[in-house]
Tab-separated table of C-alpha atoms and ligand atoms in Angstrom:
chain	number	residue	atom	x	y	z
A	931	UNK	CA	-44.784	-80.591	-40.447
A	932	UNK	CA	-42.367	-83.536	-39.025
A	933	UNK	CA	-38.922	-83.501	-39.370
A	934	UNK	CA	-36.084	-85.361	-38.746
A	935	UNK	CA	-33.123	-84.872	-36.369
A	936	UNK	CA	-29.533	-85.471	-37.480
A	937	UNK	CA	-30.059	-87.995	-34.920
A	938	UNK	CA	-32.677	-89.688	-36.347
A	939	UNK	CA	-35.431	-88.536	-34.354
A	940	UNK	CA	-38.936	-87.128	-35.276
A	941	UNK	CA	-39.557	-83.558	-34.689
A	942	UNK	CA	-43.533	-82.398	-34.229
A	943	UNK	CA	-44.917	-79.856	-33.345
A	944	UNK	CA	-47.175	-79.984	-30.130
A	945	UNK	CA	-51.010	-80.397	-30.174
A	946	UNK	CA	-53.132	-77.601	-29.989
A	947	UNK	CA	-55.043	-79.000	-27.273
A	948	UNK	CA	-51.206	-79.431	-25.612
A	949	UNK	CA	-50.896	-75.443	-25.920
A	950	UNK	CA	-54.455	-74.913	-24.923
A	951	UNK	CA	-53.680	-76.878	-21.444
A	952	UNK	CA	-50.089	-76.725	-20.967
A	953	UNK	CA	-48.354	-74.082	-22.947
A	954	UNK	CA	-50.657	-71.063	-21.891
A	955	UNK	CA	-49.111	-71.281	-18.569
A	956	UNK	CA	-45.722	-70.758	-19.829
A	957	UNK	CA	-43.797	-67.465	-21.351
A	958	UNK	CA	-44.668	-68.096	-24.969
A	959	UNK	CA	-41.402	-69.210	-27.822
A	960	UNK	CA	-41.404	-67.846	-30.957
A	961	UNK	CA	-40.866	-70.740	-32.259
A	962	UNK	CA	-43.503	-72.764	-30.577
A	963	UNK	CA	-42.964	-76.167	-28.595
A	964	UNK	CA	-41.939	-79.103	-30.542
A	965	UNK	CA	-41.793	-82.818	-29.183
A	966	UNK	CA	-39.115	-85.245	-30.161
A	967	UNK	CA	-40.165	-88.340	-30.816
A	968	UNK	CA	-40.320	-91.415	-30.123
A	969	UNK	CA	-39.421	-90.623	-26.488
A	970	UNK	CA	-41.828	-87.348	-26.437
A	971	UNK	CA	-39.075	-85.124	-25.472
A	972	UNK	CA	-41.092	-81.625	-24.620
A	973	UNK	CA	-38.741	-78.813	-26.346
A	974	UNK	CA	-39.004	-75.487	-27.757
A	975	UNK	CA	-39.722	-75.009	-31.285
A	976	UNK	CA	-35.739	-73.634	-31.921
A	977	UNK	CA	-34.076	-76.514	-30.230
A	978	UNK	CA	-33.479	-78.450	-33.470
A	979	UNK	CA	-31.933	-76.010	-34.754
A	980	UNK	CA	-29.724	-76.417	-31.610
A	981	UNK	CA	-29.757	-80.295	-31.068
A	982	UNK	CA	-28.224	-80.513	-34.963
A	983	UNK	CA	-25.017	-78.337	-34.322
A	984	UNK	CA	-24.708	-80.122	-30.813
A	985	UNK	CA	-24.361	-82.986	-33.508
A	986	UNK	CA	-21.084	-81.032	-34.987
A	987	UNK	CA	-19.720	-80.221	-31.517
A	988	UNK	CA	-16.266	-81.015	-31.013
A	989	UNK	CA	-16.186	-82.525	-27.019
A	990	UNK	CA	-12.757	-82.815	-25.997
A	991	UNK	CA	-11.292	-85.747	-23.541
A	992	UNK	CA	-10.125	-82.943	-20.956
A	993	UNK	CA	-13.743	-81.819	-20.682
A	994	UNK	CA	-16.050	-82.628	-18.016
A	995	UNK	CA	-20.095	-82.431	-18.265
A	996	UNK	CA	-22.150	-82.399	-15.336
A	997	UNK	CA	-25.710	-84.180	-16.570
A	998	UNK	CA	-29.135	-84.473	-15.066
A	999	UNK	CA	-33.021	-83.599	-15.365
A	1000	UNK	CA	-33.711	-79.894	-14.534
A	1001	UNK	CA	-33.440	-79.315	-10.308
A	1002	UNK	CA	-31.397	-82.786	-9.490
A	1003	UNK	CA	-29.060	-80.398	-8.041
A	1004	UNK	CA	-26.875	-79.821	-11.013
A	1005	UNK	CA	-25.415	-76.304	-9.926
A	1006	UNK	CA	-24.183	-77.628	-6.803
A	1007	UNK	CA	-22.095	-80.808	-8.760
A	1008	UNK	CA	-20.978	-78.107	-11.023
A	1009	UNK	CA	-19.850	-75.236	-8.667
A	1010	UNK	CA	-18.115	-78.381	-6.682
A	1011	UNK	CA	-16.538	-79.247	-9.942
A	1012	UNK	CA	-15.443	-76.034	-10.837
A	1013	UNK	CA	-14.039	-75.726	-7.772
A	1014	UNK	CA	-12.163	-78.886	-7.714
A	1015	UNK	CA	-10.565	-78.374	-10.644
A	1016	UNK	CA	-9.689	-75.022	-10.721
A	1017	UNK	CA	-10.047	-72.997	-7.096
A	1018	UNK	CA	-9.013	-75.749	-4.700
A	1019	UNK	CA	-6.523	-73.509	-3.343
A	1020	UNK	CA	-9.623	-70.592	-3.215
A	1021	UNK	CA	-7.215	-67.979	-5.190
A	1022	UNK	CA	-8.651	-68.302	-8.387
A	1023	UNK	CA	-10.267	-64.816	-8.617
A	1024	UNK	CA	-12.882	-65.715	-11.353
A	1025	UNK	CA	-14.498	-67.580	-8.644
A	1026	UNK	CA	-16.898	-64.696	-7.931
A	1027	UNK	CA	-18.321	-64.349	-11.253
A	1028	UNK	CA	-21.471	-66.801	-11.204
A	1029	UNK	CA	-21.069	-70.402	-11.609
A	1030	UNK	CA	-23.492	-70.384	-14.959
A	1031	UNK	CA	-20.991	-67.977	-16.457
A	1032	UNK	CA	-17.701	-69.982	-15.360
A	1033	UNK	CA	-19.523	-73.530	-16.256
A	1034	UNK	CA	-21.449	-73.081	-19.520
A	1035	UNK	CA	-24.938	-75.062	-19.894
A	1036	UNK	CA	-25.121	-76.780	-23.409
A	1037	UNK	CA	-28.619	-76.555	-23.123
A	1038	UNK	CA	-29.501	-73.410	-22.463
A	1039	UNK	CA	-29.039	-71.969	-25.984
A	1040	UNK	CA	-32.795	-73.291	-26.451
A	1041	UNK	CA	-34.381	-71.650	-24.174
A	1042	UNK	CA	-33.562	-67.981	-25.054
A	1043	UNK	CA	-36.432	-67.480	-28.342
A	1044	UNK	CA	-39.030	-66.253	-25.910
A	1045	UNK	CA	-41.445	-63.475	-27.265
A	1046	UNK	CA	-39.606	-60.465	-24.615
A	1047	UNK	CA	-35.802	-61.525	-25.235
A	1048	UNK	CA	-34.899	-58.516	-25.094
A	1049	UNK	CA	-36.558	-57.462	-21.483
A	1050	UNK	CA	-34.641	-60.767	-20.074
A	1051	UNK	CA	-31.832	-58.791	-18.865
A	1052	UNK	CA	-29.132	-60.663	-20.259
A	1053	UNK	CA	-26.843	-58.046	-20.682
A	1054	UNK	CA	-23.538	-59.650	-19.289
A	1055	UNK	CA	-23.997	-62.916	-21.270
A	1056	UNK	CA	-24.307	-60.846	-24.264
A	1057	UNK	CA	-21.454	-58.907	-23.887
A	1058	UNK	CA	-19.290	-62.089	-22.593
A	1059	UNK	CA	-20.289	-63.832	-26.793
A	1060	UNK	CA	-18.887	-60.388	-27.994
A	1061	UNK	CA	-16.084	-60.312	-26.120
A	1062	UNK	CA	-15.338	-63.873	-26.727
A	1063	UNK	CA	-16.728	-64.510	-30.394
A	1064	UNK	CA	-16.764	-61.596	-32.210
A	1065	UNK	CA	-18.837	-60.765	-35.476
A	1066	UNK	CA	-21.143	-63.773	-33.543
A	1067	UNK	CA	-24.508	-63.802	-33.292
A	1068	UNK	CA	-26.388	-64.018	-30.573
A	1069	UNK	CA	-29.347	-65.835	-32.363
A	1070	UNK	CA	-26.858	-68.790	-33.419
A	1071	UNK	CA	-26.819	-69.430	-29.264
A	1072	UNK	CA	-24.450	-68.404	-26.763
A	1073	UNK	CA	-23.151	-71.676	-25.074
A	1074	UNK	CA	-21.832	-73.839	-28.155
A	1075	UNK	CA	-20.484	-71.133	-29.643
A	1076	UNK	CA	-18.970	-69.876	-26.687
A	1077	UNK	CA	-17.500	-73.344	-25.638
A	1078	UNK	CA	-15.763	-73.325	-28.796
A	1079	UNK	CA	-13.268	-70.872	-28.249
A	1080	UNK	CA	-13.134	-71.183	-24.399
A	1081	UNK	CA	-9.866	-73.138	-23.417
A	1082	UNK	CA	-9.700	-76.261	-21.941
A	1083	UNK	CA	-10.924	-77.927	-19.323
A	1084	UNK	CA	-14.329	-77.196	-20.114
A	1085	UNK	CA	-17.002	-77.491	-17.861
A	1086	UNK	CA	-20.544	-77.737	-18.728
A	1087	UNK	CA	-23.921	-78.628	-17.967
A	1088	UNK	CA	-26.599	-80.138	-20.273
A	1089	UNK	CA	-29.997	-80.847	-19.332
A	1090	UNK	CA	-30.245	-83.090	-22.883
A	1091	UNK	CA	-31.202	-86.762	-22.594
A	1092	UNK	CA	-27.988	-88.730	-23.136
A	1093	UNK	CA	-29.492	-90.302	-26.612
A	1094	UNK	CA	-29.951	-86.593	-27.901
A	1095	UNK	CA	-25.536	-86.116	-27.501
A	1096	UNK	CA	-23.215	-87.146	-30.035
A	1097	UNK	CA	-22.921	-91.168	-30.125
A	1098	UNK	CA	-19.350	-90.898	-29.654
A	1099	UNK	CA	-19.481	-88.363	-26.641
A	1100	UNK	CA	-19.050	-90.624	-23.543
A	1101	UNK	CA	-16.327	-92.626	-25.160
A	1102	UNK	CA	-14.465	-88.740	-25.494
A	1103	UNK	CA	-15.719	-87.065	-22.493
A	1104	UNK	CA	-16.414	-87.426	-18.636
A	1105	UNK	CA	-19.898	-87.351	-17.366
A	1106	UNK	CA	-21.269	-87.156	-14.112
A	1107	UNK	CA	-24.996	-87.722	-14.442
A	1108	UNK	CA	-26.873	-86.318	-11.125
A	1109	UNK	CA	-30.427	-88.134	-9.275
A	1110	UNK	CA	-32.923	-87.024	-7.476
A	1111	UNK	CA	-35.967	-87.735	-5.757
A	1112	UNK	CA	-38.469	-86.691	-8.399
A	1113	UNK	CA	-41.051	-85.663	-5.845
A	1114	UNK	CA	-38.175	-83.408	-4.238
A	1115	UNK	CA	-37.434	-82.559	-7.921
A	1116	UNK	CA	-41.303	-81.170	-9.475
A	1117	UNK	CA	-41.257	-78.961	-5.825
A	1118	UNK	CA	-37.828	-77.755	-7.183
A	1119	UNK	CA	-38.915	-77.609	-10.447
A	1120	UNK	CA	-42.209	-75.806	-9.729
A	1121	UNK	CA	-40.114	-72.788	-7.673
A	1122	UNK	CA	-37.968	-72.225	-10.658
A	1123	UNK	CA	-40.545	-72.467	-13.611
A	1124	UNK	CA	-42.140	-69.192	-11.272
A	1125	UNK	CA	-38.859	-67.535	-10.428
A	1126	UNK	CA	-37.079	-67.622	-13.843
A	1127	UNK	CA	-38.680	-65.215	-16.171
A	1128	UNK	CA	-37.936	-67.282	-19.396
A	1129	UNK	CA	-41.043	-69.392	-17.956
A	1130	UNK	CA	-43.026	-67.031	-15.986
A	1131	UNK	CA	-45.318	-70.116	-15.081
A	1132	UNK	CA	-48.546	-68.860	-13.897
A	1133	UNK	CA	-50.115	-72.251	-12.982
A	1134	UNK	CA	-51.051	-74.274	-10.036
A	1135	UNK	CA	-48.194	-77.010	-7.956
A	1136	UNK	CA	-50.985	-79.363	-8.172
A	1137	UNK	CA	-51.431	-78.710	-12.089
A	1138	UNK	CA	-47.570	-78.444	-12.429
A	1139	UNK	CA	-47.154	-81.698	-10.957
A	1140	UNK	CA	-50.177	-83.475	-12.989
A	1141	UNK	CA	-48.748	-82.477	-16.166
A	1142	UNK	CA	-44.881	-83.590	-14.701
A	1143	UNK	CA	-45.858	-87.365	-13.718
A	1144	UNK	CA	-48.174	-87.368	-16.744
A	1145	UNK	CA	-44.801	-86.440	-19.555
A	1146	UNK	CA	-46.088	-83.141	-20.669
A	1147	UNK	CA	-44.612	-80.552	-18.517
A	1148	UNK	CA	-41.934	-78.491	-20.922
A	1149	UNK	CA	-38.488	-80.994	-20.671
A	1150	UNK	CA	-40.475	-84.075	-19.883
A	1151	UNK	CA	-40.327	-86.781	-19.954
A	1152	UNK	CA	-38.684	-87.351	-16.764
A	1153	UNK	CA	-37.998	-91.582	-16.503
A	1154	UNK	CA	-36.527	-92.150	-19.651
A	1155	UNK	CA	-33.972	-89.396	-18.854
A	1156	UNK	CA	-33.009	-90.969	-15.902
A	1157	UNK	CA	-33.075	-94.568	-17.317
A	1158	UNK	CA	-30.922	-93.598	-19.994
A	1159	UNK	CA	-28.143	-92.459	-17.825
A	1160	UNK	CA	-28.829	-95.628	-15.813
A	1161	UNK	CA	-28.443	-97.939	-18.245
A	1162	UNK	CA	-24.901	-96.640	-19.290
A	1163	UNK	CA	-23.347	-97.105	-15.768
A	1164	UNK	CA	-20.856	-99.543	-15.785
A	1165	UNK	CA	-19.240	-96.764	-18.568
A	1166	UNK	CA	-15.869	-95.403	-17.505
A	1167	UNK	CA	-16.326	-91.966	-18.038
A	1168	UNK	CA	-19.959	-92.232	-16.508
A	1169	UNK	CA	-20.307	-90.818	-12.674
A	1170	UNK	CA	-23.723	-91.292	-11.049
A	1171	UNK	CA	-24.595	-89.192	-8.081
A	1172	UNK	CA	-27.845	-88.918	-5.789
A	1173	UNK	CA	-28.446	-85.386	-4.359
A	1174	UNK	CA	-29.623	-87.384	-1.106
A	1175	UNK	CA	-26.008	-89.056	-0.851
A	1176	UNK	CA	-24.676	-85.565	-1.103
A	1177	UNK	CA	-26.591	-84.444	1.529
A	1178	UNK	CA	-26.044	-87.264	3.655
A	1179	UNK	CA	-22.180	-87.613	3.410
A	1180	UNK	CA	-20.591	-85.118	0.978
A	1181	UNK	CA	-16.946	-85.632	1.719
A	1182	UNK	CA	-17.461	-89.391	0.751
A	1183	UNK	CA	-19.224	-88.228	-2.695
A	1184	UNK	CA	-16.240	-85.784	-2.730
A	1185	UNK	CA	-13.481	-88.626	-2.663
A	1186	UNK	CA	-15.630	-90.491	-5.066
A	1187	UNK	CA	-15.603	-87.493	-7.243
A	1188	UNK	CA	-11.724	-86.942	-6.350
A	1189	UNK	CA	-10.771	-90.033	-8.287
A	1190	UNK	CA	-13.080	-90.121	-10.760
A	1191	UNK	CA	-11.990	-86.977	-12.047
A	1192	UNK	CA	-8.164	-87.447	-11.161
A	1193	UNK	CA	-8.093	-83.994	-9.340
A	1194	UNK	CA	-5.576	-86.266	-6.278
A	1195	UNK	CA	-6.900	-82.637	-4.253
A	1196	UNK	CA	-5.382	-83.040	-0.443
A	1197	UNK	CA	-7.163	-82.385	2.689
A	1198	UNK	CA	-7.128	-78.768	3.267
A	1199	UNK	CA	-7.894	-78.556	-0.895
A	1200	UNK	CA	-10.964	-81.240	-0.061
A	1201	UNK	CA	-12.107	-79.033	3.075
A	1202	UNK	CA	-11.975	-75.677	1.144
A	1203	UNK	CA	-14.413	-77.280	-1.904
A	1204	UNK	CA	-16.754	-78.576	1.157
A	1205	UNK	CA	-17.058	-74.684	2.352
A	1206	UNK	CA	-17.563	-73.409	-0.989
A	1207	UNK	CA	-20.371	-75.584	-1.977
A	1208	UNK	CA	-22.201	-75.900	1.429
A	1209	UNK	CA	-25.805	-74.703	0.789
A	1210	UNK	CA	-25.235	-71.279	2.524
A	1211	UNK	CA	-22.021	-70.314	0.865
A	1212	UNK	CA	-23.275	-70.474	-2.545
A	1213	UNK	CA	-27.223	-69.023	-1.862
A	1214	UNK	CA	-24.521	-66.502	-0.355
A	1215	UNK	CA	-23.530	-65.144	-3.798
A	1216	UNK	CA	-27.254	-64.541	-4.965
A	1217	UNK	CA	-28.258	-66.145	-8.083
A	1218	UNK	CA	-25.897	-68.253	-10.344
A	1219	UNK	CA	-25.576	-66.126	-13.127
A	1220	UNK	CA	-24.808	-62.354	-13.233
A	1221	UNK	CA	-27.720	-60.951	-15.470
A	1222	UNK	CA	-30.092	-60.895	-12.333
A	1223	UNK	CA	-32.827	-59.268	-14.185
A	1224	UNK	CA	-34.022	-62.493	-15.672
A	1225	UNK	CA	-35.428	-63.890	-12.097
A	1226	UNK	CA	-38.668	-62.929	-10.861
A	1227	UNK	CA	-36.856	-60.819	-8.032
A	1228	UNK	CA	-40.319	-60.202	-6.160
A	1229	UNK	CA	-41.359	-63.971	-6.054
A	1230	UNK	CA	-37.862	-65.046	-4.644
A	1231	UNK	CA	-37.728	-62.503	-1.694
A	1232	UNK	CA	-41.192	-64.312	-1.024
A	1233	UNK	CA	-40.625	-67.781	-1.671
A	1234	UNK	CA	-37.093	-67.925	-1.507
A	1235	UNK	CA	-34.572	-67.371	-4.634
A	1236	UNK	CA	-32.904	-70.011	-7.114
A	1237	UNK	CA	-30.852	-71.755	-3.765
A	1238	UNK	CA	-34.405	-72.048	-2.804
A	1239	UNK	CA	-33.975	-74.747	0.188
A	1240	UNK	CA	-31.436	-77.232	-0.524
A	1241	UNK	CA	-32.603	-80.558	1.341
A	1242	UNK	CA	-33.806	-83.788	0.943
A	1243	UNK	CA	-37.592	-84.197	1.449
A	1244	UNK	CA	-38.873	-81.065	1.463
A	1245	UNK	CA	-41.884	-82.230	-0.599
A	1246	UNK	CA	-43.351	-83.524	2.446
A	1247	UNK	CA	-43.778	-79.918	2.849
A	1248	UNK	CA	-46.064	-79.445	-0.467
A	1249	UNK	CA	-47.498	-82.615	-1.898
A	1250	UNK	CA	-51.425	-82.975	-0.738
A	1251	UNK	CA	-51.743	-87.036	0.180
A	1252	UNK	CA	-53.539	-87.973	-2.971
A	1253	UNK	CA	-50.518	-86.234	-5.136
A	1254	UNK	CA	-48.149	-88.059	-3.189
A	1255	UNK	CA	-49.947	-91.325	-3.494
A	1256	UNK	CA	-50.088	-90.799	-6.926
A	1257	UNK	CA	-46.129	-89.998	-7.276
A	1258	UNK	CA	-45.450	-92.914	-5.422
A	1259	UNK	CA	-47.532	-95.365	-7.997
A	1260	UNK	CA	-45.980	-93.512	-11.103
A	1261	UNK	CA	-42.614	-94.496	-9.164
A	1262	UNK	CA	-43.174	-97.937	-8.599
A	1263	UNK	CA	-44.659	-98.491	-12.060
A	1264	UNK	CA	-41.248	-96.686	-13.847
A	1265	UNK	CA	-38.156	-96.857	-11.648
A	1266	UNK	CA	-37.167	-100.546	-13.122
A	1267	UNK	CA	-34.101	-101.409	-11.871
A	1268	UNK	CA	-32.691	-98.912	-10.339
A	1269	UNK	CA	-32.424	-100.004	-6.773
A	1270	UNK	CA	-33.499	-96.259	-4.934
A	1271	UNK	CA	-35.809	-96.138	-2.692
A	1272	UNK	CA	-36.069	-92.639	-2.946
A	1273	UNK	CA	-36.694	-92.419	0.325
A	1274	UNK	CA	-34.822	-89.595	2.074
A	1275	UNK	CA	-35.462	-91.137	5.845
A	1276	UNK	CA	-33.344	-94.558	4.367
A	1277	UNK	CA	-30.329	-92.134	3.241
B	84	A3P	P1	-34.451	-76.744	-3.950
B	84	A3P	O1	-35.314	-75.940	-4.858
B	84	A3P	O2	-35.135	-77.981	-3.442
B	84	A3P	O3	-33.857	-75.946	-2.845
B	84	A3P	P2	-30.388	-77.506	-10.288
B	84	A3P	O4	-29.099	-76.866	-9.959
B	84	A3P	O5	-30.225	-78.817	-10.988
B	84	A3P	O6	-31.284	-76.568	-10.981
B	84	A3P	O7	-31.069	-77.896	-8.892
B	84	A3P	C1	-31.483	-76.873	-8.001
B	84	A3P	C2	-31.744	-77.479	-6.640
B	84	A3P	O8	-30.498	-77.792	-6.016
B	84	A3P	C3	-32.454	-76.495	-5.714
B	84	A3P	O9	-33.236	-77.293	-4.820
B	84	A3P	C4	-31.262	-75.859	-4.995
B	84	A3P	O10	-31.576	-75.205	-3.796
B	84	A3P	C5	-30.414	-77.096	-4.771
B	84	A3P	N1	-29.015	-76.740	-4.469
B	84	A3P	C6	-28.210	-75.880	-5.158
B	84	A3P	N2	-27.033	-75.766	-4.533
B	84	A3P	C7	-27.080	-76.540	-3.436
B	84	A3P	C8	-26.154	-76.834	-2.376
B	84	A3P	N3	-24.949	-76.265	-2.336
B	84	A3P	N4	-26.557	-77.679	-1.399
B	84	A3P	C9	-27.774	-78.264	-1.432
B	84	A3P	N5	-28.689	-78.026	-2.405
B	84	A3P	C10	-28.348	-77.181	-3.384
């Protein structure tokens, strides 16, 4: 039965045939999948539930959210963040807990109503909402309730399309909305649907990607995400960043960052964030949360853990030439205006 978002949007619930294909692959929610329409966004069944009291959230104008589609490199602009604006002089000592549990995600609170909560190991989160919200529960979500009470400046990450946020939130709050080459993004994407244990994907890359490009893969659709961040550039409080400029030249993206967020760090400050966030420093400190027991620890020592790679063009590595072909017609038919070549040898 549809339903409507505070928002205004439709919610449905996905097509059996969608389950039959799609959803089978995927660690099953107890609420089922939903879509939100018109856009198509592919959610689970709890996240209106979620996407309403997002509606009541109270942003603040100290606050600072890092955006982006799932594995544009969002960790990485949010441990540099973090790091910026509160261990530029490296003696903060929370600085070894995991990034995920210094930078909340808004987003995340919809992906915990999987059939085996309880096996997902998510012991220190759990005890972190007791500590911090007592009398909470932990089926009202842990990172808006969480971010309530935490103080200020917040940090956060949400994987939400920008028209699924408050209307007023960009006018209150900073945003720094992160890009990436989508090819470079479903081989990302693919590693960490099979790694994290809320998914447990058990499909193919070639059926992973088919389902991406086509807007049914769980989070999808991908372009409108990305055009909807696009179109609100010229915004103040809007930041864009490419992963590939990152990688090419991350003290300029740092200086960038620098003013945008008023942080006026000096050089030594600058040099100690660049050590921090290089690739190797943070795949250093494992996995960015605590509760370890939610990654698939057997396919990361394999395949390589949540810092899986960390570089540009690494799908040259995995798409077969017909995938890519195909990638590179669904890019040309959708990327509009936004002048990227996505083409990591031009970077
Ligand atoms: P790969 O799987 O290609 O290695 P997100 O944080 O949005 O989920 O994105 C994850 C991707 O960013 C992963 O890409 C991860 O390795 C990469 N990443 C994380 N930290 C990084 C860093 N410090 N430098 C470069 N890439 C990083």
């Amino acid at each position: 039965m549809a339903r409507k978002l505070l928002t205004g949007q439709v919610v449905q619930e996905v097509s059996e045939e969608w389950k039959e294909r799609v959803g089978k692959d995927l660690q099953e929610y107890k609420q089922g999948v939903v879509r939100i329409l018109p856009e198509g966004w592919i959610y689970p069944g709890v996240s209106p539930f979620f996407l309403d009291k997002l509606q009541q959230f109270q942003f603040r104008t100290e606050d600072v959210v890092v955006m982006g589609y799932p594995k544009c490199g969002s960790t990485w602009v949010q441990e540099t963040v973090w790091t910026m604006m509160n261990n530029p002089d490296l003696t903060n000592p929370h600085a070894e807990e995991g990034i995920w549990n210094r930078s909340l995600e808004i987003s995340s609170d919809m992906l915990m109503d999987v059939v085996n909560y309880d096996e997902l190991g998510l012991d220190s989160i759990i005890k972190i909402l007791g500590k911090m919200c007592p009398g909470k529960s932990k089926e009202d979500g842990f990172a808006l309730q969480m971010l309530e009470v935490m103080p200020g400046p917040r940090i956060m990450k949400c994987h939400y399309a920008f028209e699924l946020m408050p209307l007023d939130f960009l006018d209150k709050t900073k945003v720094i909305y992160v890009l990436r080459n989508p090819k470079d993004t479903v081989v990302s994407f693919y590693h960490y649907v099979r790694i994290v244990r809320l998914y447990d994907y058990k499909g193919s890359f070639e059926k992973f990607a088919k389902e991406f490009i086509n807007d049914q893969m769980l989070f999808g659709p991908y372009w409108p995400h990305v055009h909807q961040a696009w179109r609100r550039r010229s915004h103040p409080n809007l930041h864009l960043i490419f992963y590939e400029d990152l990688k090419a030249d991350f003290m300029t993206q740092l200086h960038l960052l620098d003013k945008f967020l008023g942080t006026n760090l000096g050089t030594q400050q600058m040099q100690n964030v660049q050590h921090i966030t290089e690739f190797t420093s943070m795949k250093s400190k494992g996995t960015p949360i605590t509760d370890t027991a939610s990654f698939n620890q057997s396919i990361m020592e394999k395949e390589g853990g949540f810092y899986r790679k960390g570089v540009a063009g690494d799908w040259k590595n995995t798409l077969s030439p017909e995938l890519n072909q195909e990638m590179d017609k669904w890019i040309k038919d959708n990327i509009g205006d936004i002048p990227i070549k996505w083409d990591d040898e031009k970077r």
